[in-house]
């Protein structure tokens, strides 16, 4: 699945709820999922990590749709095949 296909699916499934909820409340849902991901990582629960990563990705798609951001284009603009900081592939930044 391409990122654009994922974003379209999220729109078809949830856009009506996301519009009703609004950007701020949708952002809070993402933050909650990030907290759940952190907990799954802390507990070293691989199956739960997978689930929470999926949830985070879905909420990012929801926010992108609410704000009219094409995630695929935005990602390629920010990460054009090289590190956006050092401009190298692989990255040679030290953190």
mmCIF file of N, CA and C in Angstrom:
data_model
loop_
_atom_site.group_PDB
_atom_site.id
_atom_site.type_symbol
_atom_site.label_atom_id
_atom_site.label_comp_id
_atom_site.label_asym_id
_atom_site.label_seq_id
_atom_site.Cartn_x
_atom_site.Cartn_y
_atom_site.Cartn_z
ATOM 1 N N UNK A 1 0.843 -1.178 0.000
ATOM 2 C CA UNK A 1 0.000 0.000 0.000
ATOM 3 C C UNK A 1 0.891 1.244 0.000
ATOM 4 N N UNK A 2 0.607 2.147 -0.891
ATOM 5 C CA UNK A 2 1.302 3.430 -0.936
ATOM 6 C C UNK A 2 0.769 4.320 0.189
ATOM 7 N N UNK A 3 1.563 5.303 0.585
ATOM 8 C CA UNK A 3 1.116 6.219 1.633
ATOM 9 C C UNK A 3 -0.164 6.927 1.204
ATOM 10 N N UNK A 4 -0.261 7.298 -0.063
ATOM 11 C CA UNK A 4 -1.466 7.984 -0.543
ATOM 12 C C UNK A 4 -2.698 7.083 -0.438
ATOM 13 N N UNK A 5 -2.511 5.794 -0.668
ATOM 14 C CA UNK A 5 -3.632 4.850 -0.538
ATOM 15 C C UNK A 5 -4.061 4.722 0.919
ATOM 16 N N UNK A 6 -3.082 4.679 1.815
ATOM 17 C CA UNK A 6 -3.384 4.643 3.243
ATOM 18 C C UNK A 6 -4.165 5.889 3.649
ATOM 19 N N UNK A 7 -3.707 7.046 3.199
ATOM 20 C CA UNK A 7 -4.358 8.295 3.578
ATOM 21 C C UNK A 7 -5.787 8.345 3.027
ATOM 22 N N UNK A 8 -5.981 7.859 1.822
ATOM 23 C CA UNK A 8 -7.325 7.814 1.242
ATOM 24 C C UNK A 8 -8.221 6.879 2.051
ATOM 25 N N UNK A 9 -7.700 5.731 2.452
ATOM 26 C CA UNK A 9 -8.477 4.795 3.261
ATOM 27 C C UNK A 9 -8.885 5.428 4.587
ATOM 28 N N UNK A 10 -7.957 6.107 5.249
ATOM 29 C CA UNK A 10 -8.281 6.774 6.516
ATOM 30 C C UNK A 10 -9.375 7.820 6.303
ATOM 31 N N UNK A 11 -9.302 8.516 5.161
ATOM 32 C CA UNK A 11 -10.318 9.520 4.852
ATOM 33 C C UNK A 11 -11.682 8.854 4.674
ATOM 34 N N UNK A 12 -11.714 7.782 3.900
ATOM 35 C CA UNK A 12 -12.980 7.087 3.647
ATOM 36 C C UNK A 12 -13.579 6.521 4.927
ATOM 37 N N UNK A 13 -12.740 6.007 5.802
ATOM 38 C CA UNK A 13 -13.233 5.389 7.036
ATOM 39 C C UNK A 13 -13.624 6.407 8.101
ATOM 40 N N UNK A 14 -12.820 7.463 8.267
ATOM 41 C CA UNK A 14 -12.946 8.281 9.479
ATOM 42 C C UNK A 14 -13.094 9.781 9.286
ATOM 43 N N UNK A 15 -13.045 10.296 8.063
ATOM 44 C CA UNK A 15 -13.052 11.753 7.877
ATOM 45 C C UNK A 15 -14.263 12.426 8.504
ATOM 46 N N UNK A 16 -15.420 11.784 8.423
ATOM 47 C CA UNK A 16 -16.625 12.393 9.001
ATOM 48 C C UNK A 16 -16.472 12.561 10.513
ATOM 49 N N UNK A 17 -15.879 11.587 11.184
ATOM 50 C CA UNK A 17 -15.640 11.702 12.627
ATOM 51 C C UNK A 17 -14.544 12.713 12.928
ATOM 52 N N UNK A 18 -13.497 12.701 12.123
ATOM 53 C CA UNK A 18 -12.376 13.611 12.349
ATOM 54 C C UNK A 18 -12.810 15.066 12.199
ATOM 55 N N UNK A 19 -13.619 15.358 11.189
ATOM 56 C CA UNK A 19 -14.108 16.739 10.996
ATOM 57 C C UNK A 19 -14.971 17.171 12.184
ATOM 58 N N UNK A 20 -15.802 16.272 12.643
ATOM 59 C CA UNK A 20 -16.671 16.591 13.782
ATOM 60 C C UNK A 20 -15.836 16.847 15.042
ATOM 61 N N UNK A 21 -14.813 16.046 15.235
ATOM 62 C CA UNK A 21 -13.960 16.127 16.413
ATOM 63 C C UNK A 21 -13.056 17.356 16.368
ATOM 64 N N UNK A 22 -12.519 17.651 15.179
ATOM 65 C CA UNK A 22 -11.624 18.792 15.019
ATOM 66 C C UNK A 22 -10.164 18.433 15.259
ATOM 67 N N UNK A 23 -9.300 19.348 14.860
ATOM 68 C CA UNK A 23 -7.867 19.111 14.910
ATOM 69 C C UNK A 23 -7.298 18.961 16.307
ATOM 70 N N UNK A 24 -7.722 19.801 17.227
ATOM 71 C CA UNK A 24 -7.145 19.749 18.575
ATOM 72 C C UNK A 24 -7.479 18.434 19.266
ATOM 73 N N UNK A 25 -8.724 18.020 19.197
ATOM 74 C CA UNK A 25 -9.119 16.766 19.843
ATOM 75 C C UNK A 25 -8.486 15.564 19.144
ATOM 76 N N UNK A 26 -8.350 15.637 17.834
ATOM 77 C CA UNK A 26 -7.708 14.553 17.098
ATOM 78 C C UNK A 26 -6.238 14.459 17.495
ATOM 79 N N UNK A 27 -5.596 15.595 17.698
ATOM 80 C CA UNK A 27 -4.207 15.600 18.157
ATOM 81 C C UNK A 27 -4.094 14.945 19.523
ATOM 82 N N UNK A 28 -5.050 15.169 20.390
ATOM 83 C CA UNK A 28 -5.019 14.538 21.712
ATOM 84 C C UNK A 28 -5.110 13.020 21.613
ATOM 85 N N UNK A 29 -5.891 12.528 20.659
ATOM 86 C CA UNK A 29 -5.956 11.076 20.445
ATOM 87 C C UNK A 29 -4.594 10.543 20.014
ATOM 88 N N UNK A 30 -3.908 11.267 19.137
ATOM 89 C CA UNK A 30 -2.569 10.845 18.721
ATOM 90 C C UNK A 30 -1.626 10.810 19.924
ATOM 91 N N UNK A 31 -1.669 11.834 20.743
ATOM 92 C CA UNK A 31 -0.800 11.893 21.926
ATOM 93 C C UNK A 31 -1.086 10.714 22.854
ATOM 94 N N UNK A 32 -2.348 10.365 23.018
ATOM 95 C CA UNK A 32 -2.698 9.211 23.846
ATOM 96 C C UNK A 32 -2.098 7.933 23.269
ATOM 97 N N UNK A 33 -2.183 7.774 21.956
ATOM 98 C CA UNK A 33 -1.622 6.579 21.318
ATOM 99 C C UNK A 33 -0.101 6.543 21.437
ATOM 100 N N UNK A 34 0.551 7.691 21.348
ATOM 101 C CA UNK A 34 2.005 7.738 21.528
ATOM 102 C C UNK A 34 2.358 7.303 22.948
ATOM 103 N N UNK A 35 1.551 7.710 23.919
ATOM 104 C CA UNK A 35 1.766 7.262 25.295
ATOM 105 C C UNK A 35 1.621 5.757 25.426
ATOM 106 N N UNK A 36 0.626 5.190 24.753
ATOM 107 C CA UNK A 36 0.436 3.745 24.773
ATOM 108 C C UNK A 36 1.598 3.031 24.086
ATOM 109 N N UNK A 37 2.128 3.626 23.025
ATOM 110 C CA UNK A 37 3.299 3.064 22.352
ATOM 111 C C UNK A 37 4.504 3.086 23.292
ATOM 112 N N UNK A 38 4.691 4.186 23.984
ATOM 113 C CA UNK A 38 5.806 4.290 24.929
ATOM 114 C C UNK A 38 5.709 3.211 25.998
ATOM 115 N N UNK A 39 4.521 2.983 26.486
ATOM 116 C CA UNK A 39 4.315 1.948 27.501
ATOM 117 C C UNK A 39 4.611 0.560 26.939
ATOM 118 N N UNK A 40 4.181 0.278 25.719
ATOM 119 C CA UNK A 40 4.449 -1.017 25.096
ATOM 120 C C UNK A 40 5.951 -1.224 24.895
ATOM 121 N N UNK A 41 6.657 -0.156 24.526
ATOM 122 C CA UNK A 41 8.108 -0.244 24.361
ATOM 123 C C UNK A 41 8.776 -0.463 25.714
ATOM 124 N N UNK A 42 8.329 0.268 26.719
ATOM 125 C CA UNK A 42 8.894 0.113 28.061
ATOM 126 C C UNK A 42 8.744 -1.321 28.556
ATOM 127 N N UNK A 43 7.599 -1.917 28.256
ATOM 128 C CA UNK A 43 7.320 -3.295 28.693
ATOM 129 C C UNK A 43 7.895 -4.349 27.740
ATOM 130 N N UNK A 44 8.452 -3.877 26.618
ATOM 131 C CA UNK A 44 9.020 -4.785 25.607
ATOM 132 C C UNK A 44 7.992 -5.818 25.146
ATOM 133 N N UNK A 45 6.843 -5.310 24.657
ATOM 134 C CA UNK A 45 5.737 -6.141 24.177
ATOM 135 C C UNK A 45 5.616 -5.993 22.659
ATOM 136 N N UNK A 46 6.311 -6.845 21.897
ATOM 137 C CA UNK A 46 6.356 -6.686 20.435
ATOM 138 C C UNK A 46 4.986 -6.612 19.761
ATOM 139 N N UNK A 47 4.050 -7.442 20.154
ATOM 140 C CA UNK A 47 2.725 -7.407 19.514
ATOM 141 C C UNK A 47 2.008 -6.098 19.805
ATOM 142 N N UNK A 48 2.141 -5.610 21.021
ATOM 143 C CA UNK A 48 1.502 -4.352 21.386
ATOM 144 C C UNK A 48 2.206 -3.176 20.715
ATOM 145 N N UNK A 49 3.522 -3.261 20.559
ATOM 146 C CA UNK A 49 4.266 -2.214 19.847
ATOM 147 C C UNK A 49 3.739 -2.093 18.424
ATOM 148 N N UNK A 50 3.544 -3.227 17.767
ATOM 149 C CA UNK A 50 3.016 -3.223 16.401
ATOM 150 C C UNK A 50 1.644 -2.564 16.343
ATOM 151 N N UNK A 51 0.788 -2.913 17.272
ATOM 152 C CA UNK A 51 -0.569 -2.349 17.302
ATOM 153 C C UNK A 51 -0.533 -0.845 17.547
ATOM 154 N N UNK A 52 0.272 -0.420 18.499
ATOM 155 C CA UNK A 52 0.312 1.003 18.835
ATOM 156 C C UNK A 52 0.970 1.833 17.728
ATOM 157 N N UNK A 53 1.973 1.276 17.057
ATOM 158 C CA UNK A 53 2.539 1.979 15.904
ATOM 159 C C UNK A 53 1.483 2.181 14.819
ATOM 160 N N UNK A 54 0.676 1.151 14.598
ATOM 161 C CA UNK A 54 -0.404 1.256 13.609
ATOM 162 C C UNK A 54 -1.400 2.330 14.007
ATOM 163 N N UNK A 55 -1.753 2.362 15.290
ATOM 164 C CA UNK A 55 -2.686 3.383 15.778
ATOM 165 C C UNK A 55 -2.112 4.786 15.591
ATOM 166 N N UNK A 56 -0.837 4.965 15.936
ATOM 167 C CA UNK A 56 -0.208 6.277 15.766
ATOM 168 C C UNK A 56 -0.230 6.705 14.301
ATOM 169 N N UNK A 57 0.097 5.765 13.421
ATOM 170 C CA UNK A 57 0.102 6.059 11.990
ATOM 171 C C UNK A 57 -1.287 6.472 11.517
ATOM 172 N N UNK A 58 -2.323 5.778 12.014
ATOM 173 C CA UNK A 58 -3.701 6.111 11.627
ATOM 174 C C UNK A 58 -4.071 7.527 12.076
ATOM 175 N N UNK A 59 -3.689 7.900 13.300
ATOM 176 C CA UNK A 59 -4.024 9.245 13.782
ATOM 177 C C UNK A 59 -3.228 10.316 13.051
ATOM 178 N N UNK A 60 -2.002 10.003 12.634
ATOM 179 C CA UNK A 60 -1.239 10.940 11.813
ATOM 180 C C UNK A 60 -1.956 11.141 10.472
ATOM 181 N N UNK A 61 -2.472 10.051 9.908
ATOM 182 C CA UNK A 61 -3.255 10.164 8.678
ATOM 183 C C UNK A 61 -4.484 11.019 8.866
ATOM 184 N N UNK A 62 -5.140 10.855 10.007
ATOM 185 C CA UNK A 62 -6.330 11.659 10.295
ATOM 186 C C UNK A 62 -5.980 13.143 10.350
ATOM 187 N N UNK A 63 -4.908 13.469 11.045
ATOM 188 C CA UNK A 63 -4.497 14.871 11.132
ATOM 189 C C UNK A 63 -4.106 15.429 9.767
ATOM 190 N N UNK A 64 -3.383 14.635 8.995
ATOM 191 C CA UNK A 64 -3.000 15.086 7.655
ATOM 192 C C UNK A 64 -4.237 15.384 6.823
ATOM 193 N N UNK A 65 -5.223 14.516 6.891
ATOM 194 C CA UNK A 65 -6.456 14.744 6.144
ATOM 195 C C UNK A 65 -7.176 15.994 6.620
ATOM 196 N N UNK A 66 -7.237 16.192 7.928
ATOM 197 C CA UNK A 66 -7.910 17.380 8.461
ATOM 198 C C UNK A 66 -7.253 18.673 7.985
ATOM 199 N N UNK A 67 -5.938 18.647 7.866
ATOM 200 C CA UNK A 67 -5.217 19.863 7.521
ATOM 201 C C UNK A 67 -4.795 19.917 6.059
ATOM 202 N N UNK A 68 -5.302 18.988 5.255
ATOM 203 C CA UNK A 68 -5.045 19.016 3.820
ATOM 204 C C UNK A 68 -3.600 18.746 3.437
ATOM 205 N N UNK A 69 -2.916 17.938 4.225
ATOM 206 C CA UNK A 69 -1.512 17.610 3.949
ATOM 207 C C UNK A 69 -1.444 16.269 3.233
ATOM 208 N N UNK A 70 -0.812 16.244 2.091
ATOM 209 C CA UNK A 70 -0.544 15.002 1.373
ATOM 210 C C UNK A 70 0.727 14.424 1.984
ATOM 211 N N UNK A 71 0.574 13.390 2.820
ATOM 212 C CA UNK A 71 1.710 12.842 3.548
ATOM 213 C C UNK A 71 2.826 12.345 2.637
ATOM 214 N N UNK A 72 2.461 11.723 1.548
ATOM 215 C CA UNK A 72 3.479 11.191 0.640
ATOM 216 C C UNK A 72 4.335 12.326 0.070
ATOM 217 N N UNK A 73 3.698 13.382 -0.395
ATOM 218 C CA UNK A 73 4.439 14.525 -0.943
ATOM 219 C C UNK A 73 5.248 15.231 0.142
ATOM 220 N N UNK A 74 4.639 15.404 1.313
ATOM 221 C CA UNK A 74 5.331 16.087 2.410
ATOM 222 C C UNK A 74 6.558 15.297 2.853
ATOM 223 N N UNK A 75 6.413 13.980 2.934
ATOM 224 C CA UNK A 75 7.530 13.140 3.354
ATOM 225 C C UNK A 75 8.673 13.204 2.348
ATOM 226 N N UNK A 76 8.343 13.089 1.063
ATOM 227 C CA UNK A 76 9.386 13.126 0.036
ATOM 228 C C UNK A 76 10.050 14.499 -0.055
ATOM 229 N N UNK A 77 9.301 15.536 0.241
ATOM 230 C CA UNK A 77 9.879 16.883 0.258
ATOM 231 C C UNK A 77 10.870 17.019 1.410
ATOM 232 N N UNK A 78 10.484 16.503 2.578
ATOM 233 C CA UNK A 78 11.339 16.600 3.768
ATOM 234 C C UNK A 78 12.509 15.613 3.706
ATOM 235 N N UNK A 79 12.262 14.412 3.180
ATOM 236 C CA UNK A 79 13.269 13.344 3.119
ATOM 237 C C UNK A 79 13.465 12.898 1.665
ATOM 238 N N UNK A 80 14.208 13.679 0.883
ATOM 239 C CA UNK A 80 14.350 13.404 -0.558
ATOM 240 C C UNK A 80 15.391 12.328 -0.893
ATOM 241 N N UNK A 81 15.433 11.293 -0.091
ATOM 242 C CA UNK A 81 16.386 10.215 -0.354
ATOM 243 C C UNK A 81 17.713 10.378 0.355
ATOM 244 N N UNK A 82 17.875 11.479 1.060
ATOM 245 C CA UNK A 82 19.059 11.731 1.876
ATOM 246 C C UNK A 82 18.608 12.338 3.201
ATOM 247 N N UNK A 83 19.487 12.303 4.184
ATOM 248 C CA UNK A 83 19.198 12.941 5.470
ATOM 249 C C UNK A 83 18.999 14.446 5.245
ATOM 250 N N UNK A 84 17.910 15.019 5.777
ATOM 251 C CA UNK A 84 17.694 16.450 5.553
ATOM 252 C C UNK A 84 18.710 17.343 6.266
ATOM 253 N N UNK A 85 19.439 16.802 7.227
ATOM 254 C CA UNK A 85 20.423 17.591 7.970
ATOM 255 C C UNK A 85 21.798 17.537 7.332
ATOM 256 N N UNK A 86 22.336 16.312 7.171
ATOM 257 C CA UNK A 86 23.700 16.182 6.640
ATOM 258 C C UNK A 86 23.729 15.972 5.123
ATOM 259 N N UNK A 87 22.557 15.735 4.539
ATOM 260 C CA UNK A 87 22.423 15.526 3.083
ATOM 261 C C UNK A 87 23.159 14.273 2.599
ATOM 262 N N UNK A 88 23.320 13.292 3.461
ATOM 263 C CA UNK A 88 24.029 12.065 3.125
ATOM 264 C C UNK A 88 23.085 10.858 3.189
ATOM 265 N N UNK A 89 23.495 9.801 2.492
ATOM 266 C CA UNK A 89 22.799 8.516 2.537
ATOM 267 C C UNK A 89 23.850 7.432 2.610
ATOM 268 N N UNK A 90 23.990 6.738 3.703
ATOM 269 C CA UNK A 90 23.226 6.876 4.943
ATOM 270 C C UNK A 90 23.638 8.120 5.719
ATOM 271 N N UNK A 91 22.786 8.480 6.643
ATOM 272 C CA UNK A 91 23.022 9.642 7.504
ATOM 273 C C UNK A 91 24.341 9.484 8.265
ATOM 274 N N UNK A 92 25.083 10.596 8.351
ATOM 275 C CA UNK A 92 26.323 10.584 9.123
ATOM 276 C C UNK A 92 26.242 11.510 10.333
ATOM 277 N N UNK A 93 25.028 11.980 10.638
ATOM 278 C CA UNK A 93 24.834 12.814 11.834
ATOM 279 C C UNK A 93 25.149 11.985 13.072
ATOM 280 N N UNK A 94 25.568 12.634 14.101
ATOM 281 C CA UNK A 94 25.894 11.942 15.353
ATOM 282 C C UNK A 94 24.757 12.009 16.359
ATOM 283 N N UNK A 95 23.610 12.428 15.983
ATOM 284 C CA UNK A 95 22.376 12.575 16.769
ATOM 285 C C UNK A 95 22.141 14.013 16.972
#
